[in-house]
C-alpha cells in the first residue's frame, strides 16, 4: 500500500505578530486540508474493481470512518463539504477516513461497455470486506447517504462485529413497491435520467428555487462524462431488495445508529419509517430544518455537531477536545435542528452553553441539544 501522509501540526507554534489564536487555528486547518490530499487505491473483488481514497493515518484502537456516497455523486461531490468544514477537523483528525467510490463513479472512470452487469447494492456491500482486508482495518464507523446508506446497512447486517456505528442520511430501506414502480416509469417517460436523479437528491422546492448549489449539481450530473455508469448505479438502487428491518426481530442493526434527514427532503417518510423499525435503544433520529435533500452539503455545521455527539456517545471524543467547537455551534444547532427519537426523553445527551460543558448519555438514546 502506498505510504499515507501524516500531517503533524504542533499546538505550540508561536503566533505570528498580530495573529490571534482563532486566526492561527483557521490557518492550521487550511494547512491540514491542503496537505492531506488522500491516497487513492483500487482493489479487485468478486464483483469487479472498486476505488477508494484514504485520508489521514490509522489510529490505534480506533475504527476507520468509511463513507459511501449516493447516486449521481462520488465521494468528493457528496462528502467534501462536510469533511472540509472547519469544525469537522477537530473530529476527523482522530480517525483515518476511507471514502469509497461506487464502481464507475470515481473521477475519470471509463464508461462501462454496453451489456456490463453492474453490481446490485447487496454486491456493492459485499465489496467492502475486500477494502478493509486490503487496508488491514478491523472495524468501521460508516457514514452513508441514500444508496450509500443502504449499502452500509446491508454490510452491517452481514458483518455486525465490524461496524461500531452508522450515520445514515436519507436511507430508504424498502424495496420499491408496484406503486413506486408505476410512478417511476411514468416519470421516466417525461424526464431525463439526470432530472430523475436530481429529484432523488433534492426536494422539489430546492429544484424549482434553482439556487447556486442546485445549478452546480445539475451541471455536474447532466454533463457527467460517466452518465451511463451513473444510470447503472441508479438502476441498482431502484432494484434494491427490502432490508427487512424489524423492531425486536433478528434482522436489525445492533450498533449505534444516527438517522438523518432534512425536513421536506424526498426521503423524509422513509427515514421516519426506518426509525420506527430499528432498536430505539440504539437509534437516534435527527430531522434537520432548512437543509433540503442533502444536509451534508447544506448544513455541514449542524451535521458536524450531531456527529460529534454521536461519537462522544460512543466514547470516542473526550469532552475537553470539543468545548470550543460546541460553544461556537450551540445556538445554530438549537435553533434549527431537532434530534429526536420516538421514545422517552429521560436519557438525553445534553449540552449547556452556560457552562460550556458536555455530558453524554449512552449512544442510541434520545439526543437533545439545548442552550
Ligand atoms: C477527508 O479529509 O476525509 C476528505 C477530504 C476531502 C474530501 C473528502 C474527504
Short mmCIF file of C-alpha atoms and ligand atoms in Angstrom, two decimals:
data_model
loop_
_atom_site.label_atom_id
_atom_site.label_comp_id
_atom_site.label_asym_id
_atom_site.label_seq_id
_atom_site.Cartn_x
_atom_site.Cartn_y
_atom_site.Cartn_z
CA UNK A 1 0.00 0.00 0.00
CA UNK A 2 1.31 3.45 -0.79
CA UNK A 3 2.51 5.27 2.28
CA UNK A 4 -0.04 7.62 3.81
CA UNK A 5 0.83 11.16 4.74
CA UNK A 6 0.80 12.11 8.40
CA UNK A 7 0.26 15.82 8.79
CA UNK A 8 1.57 16.87 12.17
CA UNK A 9 0.94 20.44 13.17
CA UNK A 10 2.04 21.18 16.69
CA UNK A 11 -0.08 23.27 19.03
CA UNK A 12 2.98 25.09 20.43
CA UNK A 13 3.75 27.04 17.25
CA UNK A 14 4.44 30.67 18.13
CA UNK A 15 1.78 33.04 16.85
CA UNK A 16 2.83 35.44 14.14
CA UNK A 17 2.83 39.12 15.15
CA UNK A 18 -0.75 40.37 15.25
CA UNK A 19 -2.17 36.85 14.85
CA UNK A 20 -5.00 35.84 17.18
CA UNK A 21 -5.37 32.20 18.31
CA UNK A 22 -8.54 31.98 16.17
CA UNK A 23 -6.70 33.08 13.03
CA UNK A 24 -3.87 30.66 13.84
CA UNK A 25 -6.40 27.85 14.22
CA UNK A 26 -8.01 28.67 10.86
CA UNK A 27 -4.56 28.71 9.23
CA UNK A 28 -3.76 25.34 10.79
CA UNK A 29 -6.98 23.86 9.45
CA UNK A 30 -6.32 25.30 5.99
CA UNK A 31 -2.81 23.80 6.05
CA UNK A 32 -4.11 20.41 7.13
CA UNK A 33 -6.70 20.35 4.35
CA UNK A 34 -4.15 21.45 1.75
CA UNK A 35 -1.51 18.93 2.77
CA UNK A 36 -3.69 15.85 3.12
CA UNK A 37 -4.74 15.05 -0.43
CA UNK A 38 -5.66 11.45 0.21
CA UNK A 39 -4.31 8.30 -1.36
CA UNK A 40 -6.44 6.57 -3.96
CA UNK A 41 -6.38 2.78 -4.29
CA UNK A 42 -8.29 0.13 -6.23
CA UNK A 43 -8.90 -3.47 -5.23
CA UNK A 44 -10.28 -6.38 -7.20
CA UNK A 45 -13.36 -8.03 -5.76
CA UNK A 46 -15.59 -10.87 -6.98
CA UNK A 47 -17.88 -8.16 -8.44
CA UNK A 48 -15.21 -6.09 -10.20
CA UNK A 49 -12.78 -3.45 -9.09
CA UNK A 50 -13.60 -0.75 -6.53
CA UNK A 51 -11.76 2.51 -5.89
CA UNK A 52 -11.42 4.27 -2.55
CA UNK A 53 -9.44 7.19 -1.16
CA UNK A 54 -7.80 7.19 2.26
CA UNK A 55 -7.18 10.37 4.25
CA UNK A 56 -5.20 10.55 7.50
CA UNK A 57 -3.34 7.70 9.15
CA UNK A 58 -4.78 4.75 11.05
CA UNK A 59 -5.15 5.48 14.76
CA UNK A 60 -4.52 2.57 17.12
CA UNK A 61 -7.67 1.17 18.72
CA UNK A 62 -9.92 3.41 16.67
CA UNK A 63 -12.27 2.41 13.87
CA UNK A 64 -11.86 3.93 10.43
CA UNK A 65 -14.60 6.26 9.24
CA UNK A 66 -15.83 4.73 5.97
CA UNK A 67 -18.14 6.74 3.72
CA UNK A 68 -20.40 5.67 0.88
CA UNK A 69 -21.97 8.26 -1.44
CA UNK A 70 -25.38 8.44 -3.10
CA UNK A 71 -26.35 8.00 -6.78
CA UNK A 72 -25.26 10.82 -9.10
CA UNK A 73 -22.34 11.73 -6.84
CA UNK A 74 -18.89 10.47 -5.95
CA UNK A 75 -17.08 10.69 -2.63
CA UNK A 76 -15.91 14.23 -3.30
CA UNK A 77 -19.16 15.73 -4.54
CA UNK A 78 -21.01 14.01 -1.70
CA UNK A 79 -18.68 14.45 1.28
CA UNK A 80 -16.08 17.14 0.60
CA UNK A 81 -18.22 19.98 2.01
CA UNK A 82 -18.67 18.06 5.25
CA UNK A 83 -15.15 16.71 5.72
CA UNK A 84 -13.50 20.01 4.83
CA UNK A 85 -15.80 22.01 7.07
CA UNK A 86 -13.70 23.87 9.67
CA UNK A 87 -15.16 22.37 12.84
CA UNK A 88 -15.12 18.88 11.36
CA UNK A 89 -11.31 18.91 11.51
CA UNK A 90 -11.33 18.50 15.29
CA UNK A 91 -13.29 15.31 14.84
CA UNK A 92 -11.67 13.71 11.81
CA UNK A 93 -8.11 14.28 12.92
CA UNK A 94 -8.80 11.43 15.36
CA UNK A 95 -9.78 8.98 12.63
CA UNK A 96 -8.47 7.60 9.37
CA UNK A 97 -11.11 8.07 6.64
CA UNK A 98 -11.85 5.67 3.78
CA UNK A 99 -14.07 7.18 1.10
CA UNK A 100 -15.44 4.56 -1.28
CA UNK A 101 -16.47 5.41 -4.83
CA UNK A 102 -19.09 3.05 -6.24
CA UNK A 103 -17.64 1.32 -9.35
CA UNK A 104 -17.54 3.65 -12.34
CA UNK A 105 -18.16 6.76 -10.20
CA UNK A 106 -14.53 7.62 -9.46
CA UNK A 107 -13.09 10.69 -11.18
CA UNK A 108 -12.00 9.81 -14.72
CA UNK A 109 -13.77 6.43 -14.68
CA UNK A 110 -14.16 4.96 -18.16
CA UNK A 111 -17.71 4.20 -19.29
CA UNK A 112 -18.57 0.52 -18.84
CA UNK A 113 -19.08 -1.45 -22.06
CA UNK A 114 -22.65 -1.98 -23.27
CA UNK A 115 -24.17 -5.00 -21.52
CA UNK A 116 -21.93 -4.65 -18.45
CA UNK A 117 -23.62 -6.24 -15.45
CA UNK A 118 -23.41 -3.57 -12.74
CA UNK A 119 -23.33 -4.97 -9.17
CA UNK A 120 -26.52 -4.92 -7.14
CA UNK A 121 -26.48 -2.85 -3.92
CA UNK A 122 -26.03 -6.11 -1.99
CA UNK A 123 -22.97 -6.94 -4.11
CA UNK A 124 -21.60 -3.42 -3.60
CA UNK A 125 -21.90 -4.09 0.15
CA UNK A 126 -20.06 -7.38 -0.34
CA UNK A 127 -17.09 -5.48 -1.82
CA UNK A 128 -16.44 -3.66 1.47
CA UNK A 129 -14.68 -6.61 3.19
CA UNK A 130 -12.10 -6.63 0.34
CA UNK A 131 -11.36 -2.95 1.05
CA UNK A 132 -10.99 -3.49 4.79
CA UNK A 133 -8.83 -6.58 4.26
CA UNK A 134 -6.56 -4.66 1.87
CA UNK A 135 -6.14 -1.87 4.41
CA UNK A 136 -5.98 -4.27 7.35
CA UNK A 137 -8.71 -2.37 9.20
CA UNK A 138 -10.91 -4.36 11.51
CA UNK A 139 -13.78 -2.02 12.42
CA UNK A 140 -15.52 1.00 10.92
CA UNK A 141 -17.94 3.78 11.66
CA UNK A 142 -19.96 4.17 8.46
CA UNK A 143 -21.35 7.40 7.06
CA UNK A 144 -23.63 6.86 4.08
CA UNK A 145 -26.09 8.89 2.05
CA UNK A 146 -29.07 7.44 0.14
CA UNK A 147 -27.88 4.40 -1.80
CA UNK A 148 -24.65 4.57 0.23
CA UNK A 149 -26.65 4.43 3.48
CA UNK A 150 -28.45 1.33 2.21
CA UNK A 151 -25.14 -0.32 1.20
CA UNK A 152 -23.58 0.34 4.61
CA UNK A 153 -26.68 -1.00 6.36
CA UNK A 154 -26.57 -4.18 4.29
CA UNK A 155 -22.87 -4.51 5.10
CA UNK A 156 -23.63 -4.01 8.82
CA UNK A 157 -26.37 -6.68 8.76
CA UNK A 158 -23.87 -9.16 7.30
CA UNK A 159 -20.84 -8.10 9.37
CA UNK A 160 -22.22 -6.88 12.69
CA UNK A 161 -18.94 -7.30 14.55
CA UNK A 162 -17.03 -4.93 12.31
CA UNK A 163 -19.40 -1.95 12.47
CA UNK A 164 -19.15 0.24 15.56
CA UNK A 165 -21.65 2.86 14.45
CA UNK A 166 -23.58 4.17 11.46
CA UNK A 167 -24.63 7.65 10.38
CA UNK A 168 -27.33 7.06 7.78
CA UNK A 169 -28.52 10.07 5.80
CA UNK A 170 -31.68 9.72 3.65
CA UNK A 171 -31.90 5.95 3.99
CA UNK A 172 -34.80 4.16 2.32
CA UNK A 173 -34.59 0.55 3.49
CA UNK A 174 -37.58 -0.60 1.46
CA UNK A 175 -37.65 -2.14 -2.00
CA UNK A 176 -39.81 -0.23 -4.45
CA UNK A 177 -43.44 -1.32 -4.33
CA UNK A 178 -45.55 -1.56 -7.51
CA UNK A 179 -46.96 1.95 -6.91
CA UNK A 180 -43.42 3.35 -6.73
CA UNK A 181 -42.53 1.45 -9.89
CA UNK A 182 -45.55 2.83 -11.74
CA UNK A 183 -44.66 6.38 -10.64
CA UNK A 184 -41.02 5.81 -11.58
CA UNK A 185 -41.96 4.53 -15.06
CA UNK A 186 -44.30 7.46 -15.63
CA UNK A 187 -41.64 9.98 -14.58
CA UNK A 188 -39.18 8.22 -16.86
CA UNK A 189 -41.44 8.94 -19.85
CA UNK A 190 -41.11 12.67 -19.45
CA UNK A 191 -37.83 13.18 -17.55
CA UNK A 192 -34.20 12.51 -18.32
CA UNK A 193 -32.10 10.26 -16.07
CA UNK A 194 -30.28 13.31 -14.70
CA UNK A 195 -33.57 15.04 -13.77
CA UNK A 196 -34.80 11.86 -12.07
CA UNK A 197 -31.58 11.62 -10.06
CA UNK A 198 -31.81 15.31 -9.12
CA UNK A 199 -35.37 14.58 -7.92
CA UNK A 200 -33.94 11.79 -5.76
CA UNK A 201 -31.25 14.04 -4.28
CA UNK A 202 -33.11 17.30 -3.74
CA UNK A 203 -36.61 18.45 -2.79
CA UNK A 204 -38.94 19.88 -5.46
CA UNK A 205 -38.78 23.20 -3.62
CA UNK A 206 -34.99 23.27 -3.91
CA UNK A 207 -35.07 22.27 -7.57
CA UNK A 208 -37.54 24.98 -8.51
CA UNK A 209 -35.62 27.53 -6.38
CA UNK A 210 -32.60 26.76 -8.60
CA UNK A 211 -30.03 28.05 -6.10
CA UNK A 212 -26.33 28.09 -6.91
CA UNK A 213 -25.99 24.70 -5.22
CA UNK A 214 -28.72 23.20 -7.42
CA UNK A 215 -27.19 24.76 -10.55
CA UNK A 216 -23.82 23.29 -9.57
CA UNK A 217 -25.15 19.77 -9.00
CA UNK A 218 -27.45 19.91 -12.06
CA UNK A 219 -24.40 20.84 -14.11
CA UNK A 220 -22.23 18.11 -12.56
CA UNK A 221 -24.81 15.37 -13.17
CA UNK A 222 -26.12 16.49 -16.57
CA UNK A 223 -22.62 16.83 -18.02
CA UNK A 224 -21.04 13.86 -16.24
CA UNK A 225 -18.82 12.00 -18.73
CA UNK A 226 -19.79 8.79 -16.90
CA UNK A 227 -23.57 9.41 -17.01
CA UNK A 228 -24.09 5.90 -18.44
CA UNK A 229 -22.32 4.44 -15.37
CA UNK A 230 -24.43 6.65 -13.11
CA UNK A 231 -27.56 5.22 -14.73
CA UNK A 232 -26.34 1.70 -13.87
CA UNK A 233 -25.89 2.64 -10.18
CA UNK A 234 -29.33 4.32 -10.32
CA UNK A 235 -30.87 1.10 -11.71
CA UNK A 236 -29.24 -0.96 -8.95
CA UNK A 237 -30.65 1.45 -6.39
CA UNK A 238 -34.14 1.18 -7.83
CA UNK A 239 -33.89 -2.63 -7.87
CA UNK A 240 -32.78 -2.86 -4.23
CA UNK A 241 -34.23 -5.54 -2.01
CA UNK A 242 -36.03 -4.72 1.18
CA UNK A 243 -33.61 -4.59 4.13
CA UNK A 244 -36.44 -6.12 6.19
CA UNK A 245 -35.61 -4.29 9.40
CA UNK A 246 -37.90 -5.49 12.13
CA UNK A 247 -38.09 -3.96 15.59
CA UNK A 248 -37.33 -6.67 18.11
CA UNK A 249 -36.63 -9.15 15.28
CA UNK A 250 -33.42 -10.84 14.18
CA UNK A 251 -32.81 -8.52 11.23
CA UNK A 252 -31.77 -5.31 12.83
CA UNK A 253 -28.78 -3.05 13.24
CA UNK A 254 -27.03 -3.83 16.51
CA UNK A 255 -24.67 -0.88 16.58
CA UNK A 256 -25.49 2.75 17.48
CA UNK A 257 -27.21 4.40 14.53
CA UNK A 258 -27.90 8.06 13.81
CA UNK A 259 -30.59 8.56 11.17
CA UNK A 260 -30.50 11.95 9.48
CA UNK A 261 -32.95 13.54 7.05
CA UNK A 262 -33.78 17.07 6.01
CA UNK A 263 -37.34 18.14 6.70
CA UNK A 264 -39.25 18.14 3.41
CA UNK A 265 -36.48 16.06 1.86
CA UNK A 266 -37.63 13.47 -0.68
CA UNK A 267 -36.89 10.62 1.75
CA UNK A 268 -38.38 12.04 4.93
CA UNK A 269 -41.18 9.46 5.23
CA UNK A 270 -38.83 6.55 4.50
CA UNK A 271 -36.40 7.65 7.22
CA UNK A 272 -39.23 8.16 9.73
CA UNK A 273 -40.46 4.65 8.98
CA UNK A 274 -36.92 3.26 9.25
CA UNK A 275 -36.63 4.87 12.69
CA UNK A 276 -39.79 3.08 13.77
CA UNK A 277 -38.29 -0.28 12.76
CA UNK A 278 -34.88 -0.01 14.40
CA UNK A 279 -33.94 -0.67 18.01
CA UNK A 280 -34.88 2.51 19.91
CA UNK A 281 -32.12 1.98 22.46
CA UNK A 282 -29.53 2.15 19.68
CA UNK A 283 -31.05 4.65 17.29
CA UNK A 284 -31.16 8.43 17.28
CA UNK A 285 -33.13 10.40 14.74
CA UNK A 286 -32.14 13.83 13.52
CA UNK A 287 -34.59 15.75 11.37
CA UNK A 288 -32.80 18.83 10.19
CA UNK A 289 -34.62 22.04 9.34
CA UNK A 290 -33.56 24.22 6.42
CA UNK A 291 -31.36 21.55 4.98
CA UNK A 292 -33.22 20.32 1.88
CA UNK A 293 -32.33 16.93 0.49
CA UNK A 294 -28.59 16.90 1.20
CA UNK A 295 -27.85 18.01 4.79
CA UNK A 296 -24.15 17.21 4.42
CA UNK A 297 -23.94 19.84 1.64
CA UNK A 298 -26.27 22.49 3.01
CA UNK A 299 -25.78 22.21 6.78
CA UNK A 300 -22.27 20.82 7.38
CA UNK A 301 -22.04 22.74 10.67
CA UNK A 302 -25.14 21.21 12.19
CA UNK A 303 -24.24 17.77 10.91
CA UNK A 304 -20.73 18.12 12.35
CA UNK A 305 -22.26 18.95 15.71
CA UNK A 306 -24.56 15.93 15.57
CA UNK A 307 -21.72 13.60 14.54
CA UNK A 308 -19.68 14.95 17.42
CA UNK A 309 -22.40 13.99 19.92
CA UNK A 310 -22.81 10.63 18.24
CA UNK A 311 -19.09 9.87 18.53
CA UNK A 312 -18.99 11.19 22.04
CA UNK A 313 -21.86 8.89 22.98
CA UNK A 314 -19.73 6.04 21.65
CA UNK A 315 -16.87 7.15 23.88
CA UNK A 316 -14.63 8.43 21.09
CA UNK A 317 -14.48 12.14 21.72
CA UNK A 318 -13.27 13.48 25.04
CA UNK A 319 -15.46 16.42 26.05
CA UNK A 320 -12.35 18.54 26.66
CA UNK A 321 -11.41 18.48 23.00
CA UNK A 322 -14.86 19.63 21.99
CA UNK A 323 -15.54 22.52 24.27
CA UNK A 324 -14.56 25.22 21.80
CA UNK A 325 -16.41 23.54 18.98
CA UNK A 326 -19.57 23.04 20.98
CA UNK A 327 -19.61 26.57 22.37
CA UNK A 328 -19.39 28.04 18.92
CA UNK A 329 -22.16 25.90 17.47
CA UNK A 330 -24.75 25.51 20.17
CA UNK A 331 -27.04 28.32 19.15
CA UNK A 332 -27.28 27.43 15.48
CA UNK A 333 -28.00 23.77 16.10
CA UNK A 334 -30.60 24.52 18.73
CA UNK A 335 -32.42 26.99 16.60
CA UNK A 336 -32.73 24.89 13.50
CA UNK A 337 -32.35 21.19 14.16
CA UNK A 338 -34.08 18.75 16.40
CA UNK A 339 -32.52 15.49 17.41
CA UNK A 340 -35.31 13.28 18.47
CA UNK A 341 -36.42 9.72 18.90
CA UNK A 342 -39.74 8.04 19.31
CA UNK A 343 -39.14 7.22 22.93
CA UNK A 344 -38.78 8.63 26.39
CA UNK A 345 -36.66 11.72 26.82
CA UNK A 346 -35.47 10.53 30.19
CA UNK A 347 -31.97 9.73 28.95
CA UNK A 348 -30.59 12.58 26.97
CA UNK A 349 -27.35 13.80 25.57
CA UNK A 350 -27.36 17.40 26.56
CA UNK A 351 -25.21 20.46 26.43
CA UNK A 352 -25.24 23.60 28.47
CA UNK A 353 -23.95 26.67 26.74
CA UNK A 354 -23.57 28.50 30.05
CA UNK A 355 -21.00 26.13 31.42
CA UNK A 356 -19.69 25.09 28.03
CA UNK A 357 -19.55 21.52 29.28
CA UNK A 358 -20.88 18.47 27.64
CA UNK A 359 -22.41 15.42 29.14
CA UNK A 360 -23.49 12.44 27.17
CA UNK A 361 -25.88 9.58 27.63
CA UNK A 362 -25.29 6.16 26.17
CA UNK A 363 -25.38 6.04 22.40
CA UNK A 364 -28.76 5.38 21.00
CA UNK A 365 -30.79 7.35 23.47
CA UNK A 366 -32.69 10.46 22.60
CA UNK A 367 -30.28 13.27 21.94
CA UNK A 368 -31.26 16.77 22.79
CA UNK A 369 -29.31 19.95 22.41
CA UNK A 370 -30.30 22.90 24.48
CA UNK A 371 -28.97 26.24 25.49
C1 LIG B 1 -11.27 13.96 4.31
O1 LIG B 1 -10.42 14.64 4.88
O2 LIG B 1 -11.70 12.90 4.81
C2 LIG B 1 -11.79 14.41 2.98
C3 LIG B 1 -11.09 15.37 2.27
C4 LIG B 1 -11.57 15.77 1.03
C5 LIG B 1 -12.75 15.23 0.52
C6 LIG B 1 -13.45 14.29 1.27
C7 LIG B 1 -12.97 13.89 2.49
#
